mmCIF file of C-alpha atoms in Angstrom:
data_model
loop_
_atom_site.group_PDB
_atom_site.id
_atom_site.type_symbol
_atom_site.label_atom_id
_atom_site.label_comp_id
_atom_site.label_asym_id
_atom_site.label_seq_id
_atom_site.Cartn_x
_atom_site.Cartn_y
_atom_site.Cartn_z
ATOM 1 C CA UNK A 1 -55.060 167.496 61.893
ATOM 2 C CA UNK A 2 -52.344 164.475 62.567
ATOM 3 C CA UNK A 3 -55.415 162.461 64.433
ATOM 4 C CA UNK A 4 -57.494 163.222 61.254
ATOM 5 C CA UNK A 5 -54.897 162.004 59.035
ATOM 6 C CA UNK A 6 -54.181 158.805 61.159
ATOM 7 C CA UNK A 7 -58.294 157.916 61.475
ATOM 8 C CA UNK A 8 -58.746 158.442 57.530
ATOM 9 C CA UNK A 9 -55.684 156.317 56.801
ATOM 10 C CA UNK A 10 -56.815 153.416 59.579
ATOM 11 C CA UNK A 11 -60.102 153.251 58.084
ATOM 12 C CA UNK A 12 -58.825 151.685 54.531
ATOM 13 C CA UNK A 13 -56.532 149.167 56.226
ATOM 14 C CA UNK A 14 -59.526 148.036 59.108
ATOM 15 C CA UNK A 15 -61.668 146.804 56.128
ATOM 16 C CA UNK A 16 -58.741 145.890 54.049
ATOM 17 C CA UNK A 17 -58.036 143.713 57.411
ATOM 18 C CA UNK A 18 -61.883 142.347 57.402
ATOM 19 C CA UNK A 19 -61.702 141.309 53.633
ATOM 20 C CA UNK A 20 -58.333 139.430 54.812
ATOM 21 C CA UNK A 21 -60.100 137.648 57.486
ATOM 22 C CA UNK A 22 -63.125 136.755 55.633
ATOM 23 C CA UNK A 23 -60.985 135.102 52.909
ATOM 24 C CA UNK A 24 -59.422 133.536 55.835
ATOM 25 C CA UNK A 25 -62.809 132.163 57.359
ATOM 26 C CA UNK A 26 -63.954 130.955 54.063
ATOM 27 C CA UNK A 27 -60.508 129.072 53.676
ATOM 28 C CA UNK A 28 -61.555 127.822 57.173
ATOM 29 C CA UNK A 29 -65.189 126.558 56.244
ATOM 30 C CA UNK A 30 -63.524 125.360 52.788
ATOM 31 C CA UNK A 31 -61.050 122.794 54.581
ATOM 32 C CA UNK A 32 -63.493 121.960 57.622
ATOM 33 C CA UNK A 33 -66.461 121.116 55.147
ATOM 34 C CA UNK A 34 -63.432 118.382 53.354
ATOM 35 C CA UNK A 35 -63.817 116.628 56.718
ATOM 36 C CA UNK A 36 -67.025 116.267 56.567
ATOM 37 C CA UNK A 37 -68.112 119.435 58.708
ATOM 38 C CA UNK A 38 -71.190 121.503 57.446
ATOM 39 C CA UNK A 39 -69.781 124.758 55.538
ATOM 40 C CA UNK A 40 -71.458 127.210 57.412
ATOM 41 C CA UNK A 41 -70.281 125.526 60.930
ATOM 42 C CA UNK A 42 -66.909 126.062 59.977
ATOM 43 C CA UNK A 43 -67.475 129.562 58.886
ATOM 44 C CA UNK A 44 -69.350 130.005 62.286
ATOM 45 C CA UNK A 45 -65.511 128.638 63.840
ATOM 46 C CA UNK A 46 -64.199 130.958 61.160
ATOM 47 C CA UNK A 47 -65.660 133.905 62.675
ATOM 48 C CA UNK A 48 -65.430 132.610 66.887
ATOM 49 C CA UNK A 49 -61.776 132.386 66.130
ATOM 50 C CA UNK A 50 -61.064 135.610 64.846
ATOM 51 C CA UNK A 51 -62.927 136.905 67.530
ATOM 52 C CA UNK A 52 -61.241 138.292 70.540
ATOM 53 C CA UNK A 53 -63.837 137.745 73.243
ATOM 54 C CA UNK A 54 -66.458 135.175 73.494
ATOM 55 C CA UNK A 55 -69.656 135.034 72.306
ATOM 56 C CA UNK A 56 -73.122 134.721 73.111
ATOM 57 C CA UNK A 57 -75.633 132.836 70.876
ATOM 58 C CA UNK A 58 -77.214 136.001 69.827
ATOM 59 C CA UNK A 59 -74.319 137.639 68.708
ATOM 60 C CA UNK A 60 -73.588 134.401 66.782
ATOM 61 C CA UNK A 61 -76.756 134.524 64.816
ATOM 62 C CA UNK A 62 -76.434 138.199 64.046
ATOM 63 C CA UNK A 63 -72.665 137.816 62.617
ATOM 64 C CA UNK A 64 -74.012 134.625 60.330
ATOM 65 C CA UNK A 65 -77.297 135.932 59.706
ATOM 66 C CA UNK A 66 -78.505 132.480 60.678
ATOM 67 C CA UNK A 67 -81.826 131.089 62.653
ATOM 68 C CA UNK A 68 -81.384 130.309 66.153
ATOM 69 C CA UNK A 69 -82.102 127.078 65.501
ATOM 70 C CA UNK A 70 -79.618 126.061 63.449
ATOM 71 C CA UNK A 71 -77.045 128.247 65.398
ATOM 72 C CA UNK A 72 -78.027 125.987 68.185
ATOM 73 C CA UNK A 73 -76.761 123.045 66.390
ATOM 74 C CA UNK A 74 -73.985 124.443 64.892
ATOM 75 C CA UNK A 75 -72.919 125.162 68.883
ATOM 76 C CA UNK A 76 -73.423 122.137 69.897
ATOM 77 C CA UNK A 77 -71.712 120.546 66.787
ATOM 78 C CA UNK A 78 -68.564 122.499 67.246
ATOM 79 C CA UNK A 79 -68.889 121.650 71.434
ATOM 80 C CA UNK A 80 -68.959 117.722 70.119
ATOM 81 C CA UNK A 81 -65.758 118.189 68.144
ATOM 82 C CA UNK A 82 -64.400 120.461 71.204
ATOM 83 C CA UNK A 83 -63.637 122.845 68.348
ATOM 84 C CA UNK A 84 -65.207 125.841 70.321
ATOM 85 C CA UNK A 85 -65.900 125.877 74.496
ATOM 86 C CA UNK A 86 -68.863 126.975 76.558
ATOM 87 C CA UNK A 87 -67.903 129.514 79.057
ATOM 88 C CA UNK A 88 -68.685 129.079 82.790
ATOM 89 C CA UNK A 89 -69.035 132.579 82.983
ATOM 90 C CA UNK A 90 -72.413 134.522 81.640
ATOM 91 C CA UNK A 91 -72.823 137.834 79.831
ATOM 92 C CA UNK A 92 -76.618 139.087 81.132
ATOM 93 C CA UNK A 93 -77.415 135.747 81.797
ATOM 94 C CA UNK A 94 -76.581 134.267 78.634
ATOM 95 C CA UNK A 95 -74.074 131.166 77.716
ATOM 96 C CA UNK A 96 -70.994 132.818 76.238
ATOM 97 C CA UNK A 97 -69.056 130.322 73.835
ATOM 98 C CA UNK A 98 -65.236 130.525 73.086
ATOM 99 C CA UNK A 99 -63.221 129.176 69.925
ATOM 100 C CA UNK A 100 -60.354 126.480 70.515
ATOM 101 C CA UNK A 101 -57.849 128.967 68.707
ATOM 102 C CA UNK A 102 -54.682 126.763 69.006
ATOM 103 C CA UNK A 103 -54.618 124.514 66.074
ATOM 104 C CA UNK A 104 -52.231 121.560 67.700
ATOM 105 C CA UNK A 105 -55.194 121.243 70.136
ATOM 106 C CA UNK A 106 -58.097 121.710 67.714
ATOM 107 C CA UNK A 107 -56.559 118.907 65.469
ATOM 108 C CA UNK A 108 -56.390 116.500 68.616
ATOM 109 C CA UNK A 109 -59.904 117.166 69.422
ATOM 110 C CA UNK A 110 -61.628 116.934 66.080
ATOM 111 C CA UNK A 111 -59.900 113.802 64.732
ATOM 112 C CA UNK A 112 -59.217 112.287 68.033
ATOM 113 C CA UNK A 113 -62.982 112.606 69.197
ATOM 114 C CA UNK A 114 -64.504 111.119 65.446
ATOM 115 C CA UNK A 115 -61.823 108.271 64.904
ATOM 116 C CA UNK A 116 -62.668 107.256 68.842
ATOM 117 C CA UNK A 117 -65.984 107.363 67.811
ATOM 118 C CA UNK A 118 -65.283 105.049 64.537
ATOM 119 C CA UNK A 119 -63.540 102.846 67.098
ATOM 120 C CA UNK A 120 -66.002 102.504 69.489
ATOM 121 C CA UNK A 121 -68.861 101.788 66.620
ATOM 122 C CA UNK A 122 -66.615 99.438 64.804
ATOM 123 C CA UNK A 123 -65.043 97.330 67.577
ATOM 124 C CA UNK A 124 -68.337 96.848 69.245
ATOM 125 C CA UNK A 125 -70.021 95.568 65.925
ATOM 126 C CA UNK A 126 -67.066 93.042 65.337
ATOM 127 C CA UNK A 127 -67.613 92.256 68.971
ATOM 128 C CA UNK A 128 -70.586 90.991 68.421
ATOM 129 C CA UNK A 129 -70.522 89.684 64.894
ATOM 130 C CA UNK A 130 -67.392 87.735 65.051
ATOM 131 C CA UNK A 131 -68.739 85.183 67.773
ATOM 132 C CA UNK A 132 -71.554 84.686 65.444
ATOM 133 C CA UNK A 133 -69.978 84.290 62.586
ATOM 134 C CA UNK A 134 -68.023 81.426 64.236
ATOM 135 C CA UNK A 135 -70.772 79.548 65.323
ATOM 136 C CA UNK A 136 -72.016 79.524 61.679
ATOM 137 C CA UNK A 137 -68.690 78.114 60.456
ATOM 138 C CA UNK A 138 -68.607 75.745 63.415
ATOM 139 C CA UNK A 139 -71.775 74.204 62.718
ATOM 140 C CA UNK A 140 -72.352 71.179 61.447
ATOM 141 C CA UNK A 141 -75.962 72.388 59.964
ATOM 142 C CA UNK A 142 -73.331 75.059 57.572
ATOM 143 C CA UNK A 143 -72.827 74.229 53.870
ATOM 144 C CA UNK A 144 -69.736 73.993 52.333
ATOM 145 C CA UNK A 145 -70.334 77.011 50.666
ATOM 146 C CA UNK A 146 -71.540 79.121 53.622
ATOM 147 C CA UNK A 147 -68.885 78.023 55.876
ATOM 148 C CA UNK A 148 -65.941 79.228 53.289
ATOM 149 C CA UNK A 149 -68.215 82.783 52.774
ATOM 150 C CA UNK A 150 -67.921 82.925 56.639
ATOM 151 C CA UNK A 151 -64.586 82.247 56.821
ATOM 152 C CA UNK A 152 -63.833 84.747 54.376
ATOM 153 C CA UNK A 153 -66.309 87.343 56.493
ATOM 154 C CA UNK A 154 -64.150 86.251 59.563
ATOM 155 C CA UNK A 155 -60.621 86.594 57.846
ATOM 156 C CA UNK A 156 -61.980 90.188 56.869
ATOM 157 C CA UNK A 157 -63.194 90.912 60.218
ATOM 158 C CA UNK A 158 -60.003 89.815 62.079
ATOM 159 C CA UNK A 159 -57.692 91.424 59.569
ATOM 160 C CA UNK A 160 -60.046 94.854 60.988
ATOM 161 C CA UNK A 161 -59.533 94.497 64.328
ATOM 162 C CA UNK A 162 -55.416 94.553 64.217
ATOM 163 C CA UNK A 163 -56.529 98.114 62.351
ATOM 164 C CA UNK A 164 -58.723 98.887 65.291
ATOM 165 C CA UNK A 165 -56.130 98.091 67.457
ATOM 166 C CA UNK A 166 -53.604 100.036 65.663
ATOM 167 C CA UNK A 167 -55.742 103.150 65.344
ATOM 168 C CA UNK A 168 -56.625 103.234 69.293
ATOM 169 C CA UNK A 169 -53.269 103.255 70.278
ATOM 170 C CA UNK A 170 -52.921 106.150 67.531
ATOM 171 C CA UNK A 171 -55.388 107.845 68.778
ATOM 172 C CA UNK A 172 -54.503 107.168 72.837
ATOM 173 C CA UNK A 173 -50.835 109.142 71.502
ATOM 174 C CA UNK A 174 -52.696 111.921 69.854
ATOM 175 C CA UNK A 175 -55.038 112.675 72.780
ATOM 176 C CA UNK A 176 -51.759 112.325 74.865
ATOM 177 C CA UNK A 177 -50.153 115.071 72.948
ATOM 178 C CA UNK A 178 -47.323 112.773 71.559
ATOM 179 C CA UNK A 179 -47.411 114.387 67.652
ATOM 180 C CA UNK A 180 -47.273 117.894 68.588
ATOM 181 C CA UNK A 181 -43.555 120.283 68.963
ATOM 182 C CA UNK A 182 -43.153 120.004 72.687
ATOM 183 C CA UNK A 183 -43.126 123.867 72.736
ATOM 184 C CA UNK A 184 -46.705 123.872 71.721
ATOM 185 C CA UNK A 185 -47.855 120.673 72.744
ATOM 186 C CA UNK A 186 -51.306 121.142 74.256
ATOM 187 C CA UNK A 187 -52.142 120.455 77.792
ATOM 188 C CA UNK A 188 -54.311 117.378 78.342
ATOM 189 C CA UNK A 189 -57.972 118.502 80.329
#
């Protein structure tokens, strides 16, 4: 009768528990999708990170109710930002994929892998503008007028790459851990 009682009264708080973590995952998807990170990707985190084992791609598309094909890219979207891991270990021969659960480490991925990836794009365009741009203004075929627009192109451009410069070595102390409680501070891979 006692083991009755206790399965009835564990049966309200389990879904009670399941609406808690679905308002939780939709919180997730909510703040990912701010960054820029499709909404149902970051539900798809949502779910992997309340889960306590990893997951195969099949069991992924069941839980979201999603095509494989756009599970597929919502995989490999969250393996870009290093948001959720590929397992080296298979389930009957299938991947199994893992979410990144500690949120020190999951911030130092995700915005540590895009603003590299701004800095990268960025520098290498000023690389190879700037050098043009001074050839214009050093020209003696340049106008007047086209050599002050340059100028003003250059000043702009030069005035970016101290930012540039600034932002790798804030992201070189992020990847290193530096921002992070020392008592949670994630280990570098």
């Amino acid at each position: 009768m006692e083991k009755e009682i206790n399965e009835i009264s564990s049966e309200p708080s389990r879904s009670r528990q399941q609406e808690l973590r679905a308002d939780m995952i939709e919180a997730i998807a909510q703040t990912m999708d701010l960054y820029g990170v499709n909404h149902s990707f970051g539900q798809l985190y949502g779910v992997m990170y309340f889960e306590d084992r990893p997951m195969t791609l099949e069991e992924m598309k069941n839980d979201m109710n999603m095509s494989k094909s756009n599970m597929s890219y919502a995989v490999r979207s969250l393996m870009e930002s290093r948001m959720i891991n590929k397992l080296d270990e298979k389930r009957d021969r299938k991947d199994q994929y893992q979410a990144e659960t500690d949120y020190f480490r999951t911030f130092q991925n995700f915005f540590g892998s895009r603003l590299q990836r701004e800095i990268d794009v960025m520098t290498a365009s000023m690389e190879e503008v700037i050098p043009k741009l001074s050839e214009i203004i050093l020209s003696r075929h340049t106008t007047a007028e086209e050599r002050e627009s340059c100028l003003r192109d250059l000043h702009k451009l030069q005035h970016a790459q101290q930012y540039y410069k600034w932002l790798q070595h804030f992201v070189s102390e992020l990847q290193a851990g530096s921002y992070f409680p020392s008592s949670t501070q994630p280990q570098n891979e």
